[in-house]
Coordinates of C-alpha atoms and ligand atoms in Angstrom, one line a residue:
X1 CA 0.0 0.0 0.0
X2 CA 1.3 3.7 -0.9
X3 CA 2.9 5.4 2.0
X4 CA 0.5 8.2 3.5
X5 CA 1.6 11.0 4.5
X6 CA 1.2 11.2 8.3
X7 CA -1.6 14.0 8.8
X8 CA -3.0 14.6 11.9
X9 CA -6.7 13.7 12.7
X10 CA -8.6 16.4 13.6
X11 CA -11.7 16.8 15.9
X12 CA -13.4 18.8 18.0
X13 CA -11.3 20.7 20.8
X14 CA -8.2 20.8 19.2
X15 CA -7.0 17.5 20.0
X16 CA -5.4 15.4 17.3
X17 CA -4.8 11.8 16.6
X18 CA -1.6 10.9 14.9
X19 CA -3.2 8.5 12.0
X20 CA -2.4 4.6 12.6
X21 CA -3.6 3.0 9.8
X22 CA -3.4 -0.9 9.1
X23 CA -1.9 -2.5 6.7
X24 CA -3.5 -4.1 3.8
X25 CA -0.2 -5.1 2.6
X26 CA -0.5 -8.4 3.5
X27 CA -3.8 -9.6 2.3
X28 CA -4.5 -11.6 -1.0
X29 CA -7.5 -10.6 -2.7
X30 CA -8.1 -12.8 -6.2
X31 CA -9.3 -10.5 -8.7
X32 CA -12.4 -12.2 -9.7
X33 CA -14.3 -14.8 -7.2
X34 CA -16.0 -18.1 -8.6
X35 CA -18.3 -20.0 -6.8
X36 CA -17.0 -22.2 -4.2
X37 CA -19.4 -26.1 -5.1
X38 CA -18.4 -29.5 -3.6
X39 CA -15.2 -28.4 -2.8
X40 CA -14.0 -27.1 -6.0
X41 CA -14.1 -22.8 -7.5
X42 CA -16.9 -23.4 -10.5
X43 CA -17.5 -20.5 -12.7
X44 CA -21.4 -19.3 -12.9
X45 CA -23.5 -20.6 -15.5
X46 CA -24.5 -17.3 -16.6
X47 CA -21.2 -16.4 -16.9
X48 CA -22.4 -13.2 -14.7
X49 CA -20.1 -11.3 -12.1
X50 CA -20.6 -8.1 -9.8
X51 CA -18.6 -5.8 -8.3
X52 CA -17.6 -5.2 -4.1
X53 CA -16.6 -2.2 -3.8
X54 CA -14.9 -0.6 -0.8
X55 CA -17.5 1.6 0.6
X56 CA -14.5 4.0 2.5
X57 CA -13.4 4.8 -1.2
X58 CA -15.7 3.5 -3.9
X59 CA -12.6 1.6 -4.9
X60 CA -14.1 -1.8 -6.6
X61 CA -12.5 -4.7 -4.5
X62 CA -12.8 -7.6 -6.9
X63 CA -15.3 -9.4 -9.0
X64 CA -17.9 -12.0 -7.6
X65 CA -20.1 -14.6 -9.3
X66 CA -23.5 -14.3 -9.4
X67 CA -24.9 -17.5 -8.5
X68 CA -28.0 -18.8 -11.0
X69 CA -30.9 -21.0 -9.9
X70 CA -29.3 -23.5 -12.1
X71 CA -25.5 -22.9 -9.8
X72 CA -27.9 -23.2 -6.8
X73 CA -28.9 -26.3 -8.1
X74 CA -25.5 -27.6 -8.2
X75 CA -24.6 -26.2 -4.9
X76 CA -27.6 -28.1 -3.1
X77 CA -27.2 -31.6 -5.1
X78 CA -23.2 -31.5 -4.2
X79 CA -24.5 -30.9 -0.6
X80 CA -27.3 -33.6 -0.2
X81 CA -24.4 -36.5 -1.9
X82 CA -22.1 -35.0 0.8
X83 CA -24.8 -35.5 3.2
X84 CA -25.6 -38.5 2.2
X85 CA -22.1 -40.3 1.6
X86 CA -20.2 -38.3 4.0
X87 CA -21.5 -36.5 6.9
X88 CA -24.5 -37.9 8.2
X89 CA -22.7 -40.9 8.7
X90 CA -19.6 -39.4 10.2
X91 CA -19.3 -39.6 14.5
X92 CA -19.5 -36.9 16.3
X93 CA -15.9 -36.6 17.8
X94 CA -14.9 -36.5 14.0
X95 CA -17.1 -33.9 12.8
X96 CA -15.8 -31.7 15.8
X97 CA -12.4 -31.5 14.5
X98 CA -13.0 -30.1 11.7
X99 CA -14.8 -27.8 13.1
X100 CA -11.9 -27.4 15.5
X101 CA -9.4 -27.0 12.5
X102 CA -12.3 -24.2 10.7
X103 CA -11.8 -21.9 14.0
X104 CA -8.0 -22.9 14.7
X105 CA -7.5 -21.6 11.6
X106 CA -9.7 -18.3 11.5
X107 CA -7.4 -17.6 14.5
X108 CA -4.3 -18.0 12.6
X109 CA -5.2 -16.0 9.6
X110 CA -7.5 -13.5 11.9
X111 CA -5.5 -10.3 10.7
X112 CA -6.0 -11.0 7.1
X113 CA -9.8 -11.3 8.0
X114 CA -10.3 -8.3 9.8
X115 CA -8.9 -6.4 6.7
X116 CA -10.6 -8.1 4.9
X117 CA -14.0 -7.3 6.8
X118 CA -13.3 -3.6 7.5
X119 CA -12.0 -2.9 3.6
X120 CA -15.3 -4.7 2.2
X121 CA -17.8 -3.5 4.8
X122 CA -16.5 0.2 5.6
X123 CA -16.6 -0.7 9.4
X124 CA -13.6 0.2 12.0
X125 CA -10.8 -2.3 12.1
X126 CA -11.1 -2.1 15.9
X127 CA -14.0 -3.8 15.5
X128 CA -13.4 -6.3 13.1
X129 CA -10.3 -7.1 14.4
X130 CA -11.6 -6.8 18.7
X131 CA -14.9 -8.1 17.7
X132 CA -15.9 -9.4 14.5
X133 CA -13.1 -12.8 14.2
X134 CA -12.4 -13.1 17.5
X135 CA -16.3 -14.2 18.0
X136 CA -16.4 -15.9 14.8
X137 CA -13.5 -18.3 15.6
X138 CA -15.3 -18.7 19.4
X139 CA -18.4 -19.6 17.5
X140 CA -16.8 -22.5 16.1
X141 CA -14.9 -23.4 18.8
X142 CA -17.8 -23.4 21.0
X143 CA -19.7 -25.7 18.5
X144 CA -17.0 -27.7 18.0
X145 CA -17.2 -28.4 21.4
X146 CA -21.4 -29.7 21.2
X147 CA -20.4 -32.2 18.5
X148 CA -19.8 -35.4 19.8
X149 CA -21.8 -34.4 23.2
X150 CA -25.6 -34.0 21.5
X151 CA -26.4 -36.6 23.4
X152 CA -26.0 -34.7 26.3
X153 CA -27.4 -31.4 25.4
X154 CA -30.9 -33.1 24.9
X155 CA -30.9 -36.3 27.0
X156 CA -33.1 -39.4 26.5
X157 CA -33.8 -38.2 22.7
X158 CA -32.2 -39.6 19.6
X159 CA -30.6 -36.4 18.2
X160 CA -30.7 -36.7 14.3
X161 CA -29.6 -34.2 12.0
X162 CA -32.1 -32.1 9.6
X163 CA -29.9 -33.3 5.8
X164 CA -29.2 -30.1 3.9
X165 CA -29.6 -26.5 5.2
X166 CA -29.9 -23.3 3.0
X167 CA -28.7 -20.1 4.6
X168 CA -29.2 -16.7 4.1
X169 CA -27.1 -13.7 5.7
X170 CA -26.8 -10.0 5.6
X171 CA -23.9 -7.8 5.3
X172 CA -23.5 -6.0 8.7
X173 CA -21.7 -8.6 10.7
X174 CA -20.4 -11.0 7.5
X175 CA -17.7 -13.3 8.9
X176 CA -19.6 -13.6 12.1
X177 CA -23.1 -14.1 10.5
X178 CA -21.5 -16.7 8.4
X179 CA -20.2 -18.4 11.7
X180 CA -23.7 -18.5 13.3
X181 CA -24.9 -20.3 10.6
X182 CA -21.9 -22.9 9.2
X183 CA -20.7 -23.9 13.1
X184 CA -24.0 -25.1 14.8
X185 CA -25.1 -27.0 11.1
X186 CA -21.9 -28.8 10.7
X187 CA -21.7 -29.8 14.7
X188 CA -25.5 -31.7 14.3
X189 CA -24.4 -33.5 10.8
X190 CA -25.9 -30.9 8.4
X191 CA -24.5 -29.8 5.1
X192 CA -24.9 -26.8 3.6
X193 CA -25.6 -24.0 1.1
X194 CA -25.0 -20.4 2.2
X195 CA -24.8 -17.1 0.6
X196 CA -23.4 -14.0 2.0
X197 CA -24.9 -10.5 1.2
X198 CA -23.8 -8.8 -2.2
X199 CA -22.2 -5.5 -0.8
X200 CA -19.5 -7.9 1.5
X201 CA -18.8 -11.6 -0.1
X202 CA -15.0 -11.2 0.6
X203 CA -14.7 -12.5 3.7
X204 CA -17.3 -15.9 3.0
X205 CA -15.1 -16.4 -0.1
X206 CA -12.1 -15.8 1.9
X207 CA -13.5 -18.6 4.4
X208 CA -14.1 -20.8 1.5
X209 CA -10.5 -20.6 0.8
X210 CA -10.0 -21.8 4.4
X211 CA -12.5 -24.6 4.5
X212 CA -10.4 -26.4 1.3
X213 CA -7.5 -25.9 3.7
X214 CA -9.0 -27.6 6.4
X215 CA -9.8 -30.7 4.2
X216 CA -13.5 -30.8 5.2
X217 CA -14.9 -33.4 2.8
X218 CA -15.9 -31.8 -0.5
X219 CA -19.6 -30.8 -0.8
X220 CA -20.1 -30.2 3.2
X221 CA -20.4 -26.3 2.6
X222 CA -20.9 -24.9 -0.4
X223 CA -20.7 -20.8 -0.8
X224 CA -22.8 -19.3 -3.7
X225 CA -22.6 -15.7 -4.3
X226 CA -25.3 -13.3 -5.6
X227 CA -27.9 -10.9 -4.8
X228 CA -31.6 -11.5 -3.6
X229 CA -32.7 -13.5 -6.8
X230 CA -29.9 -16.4 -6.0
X231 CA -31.2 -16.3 -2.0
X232 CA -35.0 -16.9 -3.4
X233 CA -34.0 -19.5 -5.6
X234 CA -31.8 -21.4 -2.1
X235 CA -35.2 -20.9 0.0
X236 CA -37.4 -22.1 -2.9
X237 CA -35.3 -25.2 -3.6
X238 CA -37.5 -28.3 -2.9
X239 CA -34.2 -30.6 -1.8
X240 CA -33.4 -27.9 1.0
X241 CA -34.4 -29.0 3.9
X242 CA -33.8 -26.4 6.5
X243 CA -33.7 -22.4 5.9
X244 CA -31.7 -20.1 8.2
X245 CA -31.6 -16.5 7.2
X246 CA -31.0 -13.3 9.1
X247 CA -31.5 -10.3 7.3
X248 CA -34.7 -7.4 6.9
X249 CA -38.2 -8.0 8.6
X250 CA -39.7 -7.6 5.0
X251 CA -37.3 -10.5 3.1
X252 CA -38.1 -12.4 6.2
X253 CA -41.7 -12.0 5.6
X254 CA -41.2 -13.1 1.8
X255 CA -39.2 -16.0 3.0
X256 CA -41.7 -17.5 5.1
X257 CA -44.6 -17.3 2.5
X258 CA -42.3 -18.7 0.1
X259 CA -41.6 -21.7 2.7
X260 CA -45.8 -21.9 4.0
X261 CA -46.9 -25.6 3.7
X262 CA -43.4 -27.4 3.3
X263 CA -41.5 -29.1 5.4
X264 CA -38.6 -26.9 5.8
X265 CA -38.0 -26.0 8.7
X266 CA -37.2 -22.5 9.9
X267 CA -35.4 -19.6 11.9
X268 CA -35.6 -16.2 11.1
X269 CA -33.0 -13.4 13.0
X270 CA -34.8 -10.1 11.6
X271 CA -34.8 -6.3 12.5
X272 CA -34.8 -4.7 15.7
X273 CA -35.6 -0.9 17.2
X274 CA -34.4 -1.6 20.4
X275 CA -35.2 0.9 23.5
X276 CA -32.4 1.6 26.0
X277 CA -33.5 2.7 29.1
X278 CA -31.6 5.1 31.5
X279 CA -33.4 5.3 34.9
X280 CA -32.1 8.5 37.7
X281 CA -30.3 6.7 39.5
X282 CA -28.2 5.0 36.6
X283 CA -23.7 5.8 36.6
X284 CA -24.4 8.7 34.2
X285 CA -21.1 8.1 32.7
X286 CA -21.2 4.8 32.1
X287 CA -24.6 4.7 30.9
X288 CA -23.8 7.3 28.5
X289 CA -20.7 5.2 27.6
X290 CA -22.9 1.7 26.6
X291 CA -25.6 4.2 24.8
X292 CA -23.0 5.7 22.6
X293 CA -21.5 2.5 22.1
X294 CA -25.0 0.7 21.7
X295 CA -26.3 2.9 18.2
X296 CA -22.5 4.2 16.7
X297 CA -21.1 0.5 17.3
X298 CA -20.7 -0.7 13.7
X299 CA -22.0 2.6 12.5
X300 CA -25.3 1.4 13.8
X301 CA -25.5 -1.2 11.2
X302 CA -26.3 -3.6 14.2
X303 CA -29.8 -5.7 14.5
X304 CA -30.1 -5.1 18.2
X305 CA -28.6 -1.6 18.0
X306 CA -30.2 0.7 21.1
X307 CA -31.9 2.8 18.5
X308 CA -34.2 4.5 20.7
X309 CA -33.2 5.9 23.7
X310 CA -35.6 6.4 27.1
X311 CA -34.2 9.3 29.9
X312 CA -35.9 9.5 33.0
X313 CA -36.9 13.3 33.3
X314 CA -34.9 14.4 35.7
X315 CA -31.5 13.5 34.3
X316 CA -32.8 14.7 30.8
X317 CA -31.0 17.7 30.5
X318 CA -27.6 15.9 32.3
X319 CA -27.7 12.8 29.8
X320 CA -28.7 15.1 26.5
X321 CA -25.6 17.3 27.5
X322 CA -23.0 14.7 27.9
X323 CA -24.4 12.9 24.7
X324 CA -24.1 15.7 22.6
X325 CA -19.8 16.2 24.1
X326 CA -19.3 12.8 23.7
X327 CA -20.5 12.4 19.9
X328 CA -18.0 15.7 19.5
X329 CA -14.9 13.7 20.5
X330 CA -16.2 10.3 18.3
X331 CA -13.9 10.0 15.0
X332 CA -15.2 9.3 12.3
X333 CA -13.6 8.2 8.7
X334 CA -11.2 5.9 7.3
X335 CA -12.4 2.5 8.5
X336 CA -8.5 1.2 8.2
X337 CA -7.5 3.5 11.0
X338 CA -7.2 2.2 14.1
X339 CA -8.4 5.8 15.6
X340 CA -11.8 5.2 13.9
X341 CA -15.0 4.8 16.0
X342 CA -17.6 5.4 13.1
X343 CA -16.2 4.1 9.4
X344 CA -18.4 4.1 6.1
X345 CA -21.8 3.4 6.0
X346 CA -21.6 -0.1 3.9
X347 CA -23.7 1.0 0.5
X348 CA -24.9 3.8 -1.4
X349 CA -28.3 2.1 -0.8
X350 CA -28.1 2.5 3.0
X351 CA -26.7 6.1 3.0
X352 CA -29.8 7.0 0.8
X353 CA -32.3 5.0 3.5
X354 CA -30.4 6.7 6.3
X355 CA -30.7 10.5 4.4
X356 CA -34.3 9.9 3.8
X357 CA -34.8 9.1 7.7
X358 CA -32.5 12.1 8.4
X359 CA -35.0 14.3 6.4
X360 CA -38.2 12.5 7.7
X361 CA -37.4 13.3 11.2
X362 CA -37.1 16.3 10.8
X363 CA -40.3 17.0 8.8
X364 CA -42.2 15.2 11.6
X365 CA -41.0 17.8 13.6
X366 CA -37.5 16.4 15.9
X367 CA -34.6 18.4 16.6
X368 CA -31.6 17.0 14.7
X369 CA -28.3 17.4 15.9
X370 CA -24.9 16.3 14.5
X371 CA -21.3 15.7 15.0
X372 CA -19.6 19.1 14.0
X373 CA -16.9 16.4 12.4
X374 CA -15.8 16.6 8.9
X375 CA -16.6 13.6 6.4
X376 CA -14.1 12.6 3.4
X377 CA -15.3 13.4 0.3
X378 CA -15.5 10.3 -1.3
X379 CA -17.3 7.1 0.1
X380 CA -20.1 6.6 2.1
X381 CA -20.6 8.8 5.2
X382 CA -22.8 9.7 8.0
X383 CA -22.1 11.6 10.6
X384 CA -23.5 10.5 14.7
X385 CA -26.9 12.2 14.5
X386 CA -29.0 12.7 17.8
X387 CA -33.1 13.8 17.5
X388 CA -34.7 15.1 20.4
X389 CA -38.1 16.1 21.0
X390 CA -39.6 12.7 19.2
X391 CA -42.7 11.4 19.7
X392 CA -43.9 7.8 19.4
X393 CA -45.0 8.6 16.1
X394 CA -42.3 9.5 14.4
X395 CA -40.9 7.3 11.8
X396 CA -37.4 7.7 13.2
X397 CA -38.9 5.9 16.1
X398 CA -41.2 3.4 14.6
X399 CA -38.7 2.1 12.1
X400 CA -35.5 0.4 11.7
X401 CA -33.2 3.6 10.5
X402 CA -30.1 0.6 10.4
X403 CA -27.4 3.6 10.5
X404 CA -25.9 5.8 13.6
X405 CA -29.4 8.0 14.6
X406 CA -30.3 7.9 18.2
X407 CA -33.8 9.0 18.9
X408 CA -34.5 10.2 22.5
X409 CA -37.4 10.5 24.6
X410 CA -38.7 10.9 28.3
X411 CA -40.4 8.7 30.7
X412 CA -41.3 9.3 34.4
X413 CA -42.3 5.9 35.7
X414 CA -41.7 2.7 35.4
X415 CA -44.7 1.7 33.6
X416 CA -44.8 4.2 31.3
X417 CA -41.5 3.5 29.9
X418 CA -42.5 -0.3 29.7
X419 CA -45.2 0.4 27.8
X420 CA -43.3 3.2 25.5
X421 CA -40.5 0.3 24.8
X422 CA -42.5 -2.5 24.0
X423 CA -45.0 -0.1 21.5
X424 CA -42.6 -1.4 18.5
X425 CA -43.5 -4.3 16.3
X426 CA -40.0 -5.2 16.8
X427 CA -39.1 -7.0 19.8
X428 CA -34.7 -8.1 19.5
X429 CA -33.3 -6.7 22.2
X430 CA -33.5 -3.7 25.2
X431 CA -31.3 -2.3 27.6
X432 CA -31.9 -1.0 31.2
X433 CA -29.5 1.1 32.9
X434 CA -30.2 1.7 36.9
X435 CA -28.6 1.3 40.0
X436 CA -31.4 -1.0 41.4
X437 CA -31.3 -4.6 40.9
X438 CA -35.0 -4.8 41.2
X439 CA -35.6 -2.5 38.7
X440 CA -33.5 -4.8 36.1
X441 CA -35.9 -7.7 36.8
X442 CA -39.4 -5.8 36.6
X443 CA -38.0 -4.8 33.5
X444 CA -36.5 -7.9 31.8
X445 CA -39.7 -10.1 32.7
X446 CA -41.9 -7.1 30.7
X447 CA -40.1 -5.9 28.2
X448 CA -40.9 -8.1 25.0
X449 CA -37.1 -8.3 23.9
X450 CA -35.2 -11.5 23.2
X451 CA -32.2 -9.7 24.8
X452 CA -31.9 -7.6 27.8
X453 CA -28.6 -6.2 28.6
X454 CA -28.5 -4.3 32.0
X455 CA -26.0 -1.7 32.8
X456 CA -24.1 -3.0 29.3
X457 CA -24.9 -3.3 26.1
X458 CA -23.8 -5.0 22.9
X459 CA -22.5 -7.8 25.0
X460 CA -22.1 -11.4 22.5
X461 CA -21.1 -14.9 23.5
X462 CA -21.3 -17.8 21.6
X463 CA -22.7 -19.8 24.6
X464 CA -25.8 -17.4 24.7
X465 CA -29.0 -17.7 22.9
X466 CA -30.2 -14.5 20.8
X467 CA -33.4 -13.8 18.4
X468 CA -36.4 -12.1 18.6
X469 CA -40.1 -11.5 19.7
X470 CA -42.9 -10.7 17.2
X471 CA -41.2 -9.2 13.9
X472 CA -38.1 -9.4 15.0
X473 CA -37.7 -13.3 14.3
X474 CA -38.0 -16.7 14.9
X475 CA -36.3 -19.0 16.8
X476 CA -32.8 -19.0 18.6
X477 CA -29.1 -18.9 17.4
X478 CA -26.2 -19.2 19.6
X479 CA -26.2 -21.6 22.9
X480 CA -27.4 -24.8 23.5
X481 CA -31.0 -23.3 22.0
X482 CA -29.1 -23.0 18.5
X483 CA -28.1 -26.5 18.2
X484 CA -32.4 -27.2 18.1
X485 CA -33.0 -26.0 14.5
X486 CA -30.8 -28.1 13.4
X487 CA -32.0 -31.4 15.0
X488 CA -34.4 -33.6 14.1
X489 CA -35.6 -36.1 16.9
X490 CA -35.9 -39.7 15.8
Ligands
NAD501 P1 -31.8 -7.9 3.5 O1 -33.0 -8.6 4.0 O2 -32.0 -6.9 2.4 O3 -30.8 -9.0 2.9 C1 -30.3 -10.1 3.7 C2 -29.9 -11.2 2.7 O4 -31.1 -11.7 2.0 C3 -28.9 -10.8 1.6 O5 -28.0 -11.8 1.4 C4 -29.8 -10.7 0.4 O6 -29.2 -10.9 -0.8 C5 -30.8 -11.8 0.6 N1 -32.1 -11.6 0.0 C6 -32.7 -10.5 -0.5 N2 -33.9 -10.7 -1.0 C7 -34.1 -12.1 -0.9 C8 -35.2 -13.0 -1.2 N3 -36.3 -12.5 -1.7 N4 -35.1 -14.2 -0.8 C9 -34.0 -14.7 -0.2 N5 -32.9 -13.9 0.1 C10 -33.0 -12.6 -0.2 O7 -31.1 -7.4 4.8 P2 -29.7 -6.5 4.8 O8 -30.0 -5.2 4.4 O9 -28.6 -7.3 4.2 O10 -29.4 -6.6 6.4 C11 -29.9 -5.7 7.3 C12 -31.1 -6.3 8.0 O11 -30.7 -7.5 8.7 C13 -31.6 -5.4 9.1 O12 -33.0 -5.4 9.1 C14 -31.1 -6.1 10.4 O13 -31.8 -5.7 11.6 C15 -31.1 -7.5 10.0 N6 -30.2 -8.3 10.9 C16 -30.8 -9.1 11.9 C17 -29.9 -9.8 12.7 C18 -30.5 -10.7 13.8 O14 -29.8 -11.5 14.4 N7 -31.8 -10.5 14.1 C19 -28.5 -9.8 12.6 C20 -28.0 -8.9 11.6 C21 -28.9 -8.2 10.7

């Protein structure tokens, strides 16, 4: 990579970051991607490719198939013989060390991954680096570890495995998405099909790369590329046996129409507006801390991102003023830098949905106020944006923005913020943020949330279960509970 020259980061106050960028030097990027079928790259049938494109710069990335109906067909017939010959039949304790080898590996090449994931998705490399692989290699660890001990996660039953699962992901977390899905299916003897979102393939296709190292059997997981046409034509196959997808409320929707009356069985991780609660008697600092960090994380590109935010009255004005210094100080711009708390919005396509909310909110009558941070010319940008004065109303507050927009409101009691939170037709996750630990539990057992994180927030482990209430999904991933869609009991 060209030397930069060392320029000072600027923000508000007058205090300066030297920049510390990362080095890309090292990564290998092919210049166009194939398909990755039974084991083997296989060019599309079409002959059709797109572009990723580095949303920091607009820099196109590489070139990646665009997987047919036909490919998809290929992909799922390689997966069912590998079922069928292979995998189904394999014990327990062998399929675990492959798995072992999958995260061992992720490990070992983690640097070259977190590049990867921050140069294709525009997100900070802190966080692909501190967050993003490290969970993605514990995911597979931790299933590894369930593979040859079903028998003990659901005792007295006859585990059996589901044959070939088709799986859908989106393009906010995409190494770690891809984890949720692959590690619990291979542990319970499944095969699979998956497809990563369009605007961030690399990393999938750079986990494909490592899944011929490990010397999984050929045909075990099978990576097609593409946009929304080749994930239709995965869910609508009649030889897939199992869909997993995580991804918008409304393809969820589609999906499960698409799937009514089969025998496929299902679990959908959809959208989220979740309401983070500060209480008066909450740490201030530290509750201001985990709300910052719970809707700029990730640019607020997160599913269970604390998108709405509920002050108690009296520390209104306390909690508005610190939120407004502390998203002064946040940095924002090149997602390569390890400075960087906000990078690039991942597409063109969000930045527009994020602008139109921007401009609804106001229209419906909230104060906006941003960051006084500059943004780089080129790529996709958005600077931390706080609306006060919202109502329930308000579109900012009813919908899923999917970008780094707090909205704020009051409460006075207890009830009335219980009733304000759950008045979403999401339901992912909450948090609560008090000094009281009775508080905590009056709220967890009422707030209709999957997730409940007190006095934290953005908390993951592989060993807990997460998904939704009402549109926010169905079923579990993660845990012991995300072994269960996966199983079939004989
Ligand atoms: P999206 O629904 O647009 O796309 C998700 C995936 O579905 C992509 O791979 C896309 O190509 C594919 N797809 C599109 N149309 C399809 C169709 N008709 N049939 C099958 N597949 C199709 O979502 P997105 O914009 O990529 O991701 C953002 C959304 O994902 C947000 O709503 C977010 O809340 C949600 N999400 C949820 C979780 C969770 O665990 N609940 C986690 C991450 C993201």
């Amino acid at each position: 990579m060209a030397k930069k020259k060392n320029k000072k980061l600027e923000f508000n106050k007058g205090w300066t970051y030297s920049e510390a960028p990362e080095s890309s030097g090292h990564i290998d990027l092919k210049k166009k991607y194939d398909l990755f079928i039974g084991g083997k790259w296989v060019k599309p049938s079409k002959g059709k490719y797109f572009d990723s494109v580095n949303p920091a710069n607009e820099e196109k990335l590489s070139e990646v198939a665009h997987a047919s109906a036909q490919d998809v067909d290929l992909a799922v017939k390689a997966a069912r013989q590998a079922y069928d010959n292979v995998w189904s039949k394999m014990s327990g304790a062998e399929r675990g060390k492959y798995i072992y080898r999958i995260a061992r590996l992720i490990q070992e090449r983690a640097r070259e991954f977190s590049v990867i994931e921050s140069l294709d998705g525009g997100k900070p490399i802190r966080e692909s680096r501190d967050v993003d692989v490290p969970l993605a290699a514990n995911h597979f660890f931790y299933y590894a570890g369930w593979a040859d001990k079903l028998e003990y996660a659901f005792p007295n039953r006859k585990v059996g495995s589901v044959g070939v699962a088709g799986q859908v992901i989106p393009w906010n977390f995409p190494l770690l998405m891809a984890a949720w899905k692959i590690a619990p299916a291979l542990a319970t003897g499944n095969t699979i099909v998956i497809k990563p979102a369009e605007t961030t393939s690399l990393t999938a296709l750079k986990l494909a790369e490592l899944i011929q190292e490990s010397g999984l059997p050929e045909g075990v997981v099978n990576i097609v590329t593409g946009e929304g046409d080749t994930g239709a034509a995965i869910v609508n196959h009649p030889d897939v046996d199992k869909i997993a997808f995580t991804g918008s409320t409304g393809v969820g929707k589609i999906i499960q129409k698409a799937i009514a009356g089969t025998n496929k069985k299902v679990t959908l991780e959809l959208g989220g507006k979740a309401a983070n609660i500060i209480f008066e008697d909450a740490p201030i600092n530290q509750a201001v801390e985990g709300i910052i960090n719970g809707i700029f994380f990730n640019q607020g590109h997160v599913c269970c991102a604390g998108s709405r935010l509920f002050v108690q009255e009296s520390v209104y004005d306390e909690v508005v003023r610190k939120l407004k210094d502390r998203i002064e100080t946040l940095i924002v711009g090149d997602p390569m830098d390890k400075n960087t708390d906000i990078g690039a919005i991942n597409s063109k396509e969000q930045l527009n949905t994020i602008k139109k909310y921007l401009k609804w909110g106001k229209e419906d009558g909230a104060e906006m106020h941003q960051s006084s941070c500059s943004i780089p010319k080129k790529g996709y940008w958005c600077k931390p944006t706080l609306f006060l004065n919202t109502a329930q109303s308000h579109r900012i507050v009813q919908e899923e923005i999917f970008g780094p927009v707090l909205a704020v409101q009051t409460f006075r009691t207890v009830d009335e913020v219980i009733q304000k939170a759950n008045n979403t037709p999401y339901g992912l996750s909450a948090g609560v943020w008090t000094d009281k630990g009775s508080k905590i539990f009056n709220l967890t057992t009422k707030m209709r949330a999957g997730v409940v994180w007190a006095n934290t927030y953005n908390k993951f482990d592989p060993a807990s279960p997460f998904g939704g209430y009402k549109e926010s999904g169905i079923g579990r991933e993660g845990g012991l509970h995300g072994l269960l869609p996966y199983i079939n009991f004989n």
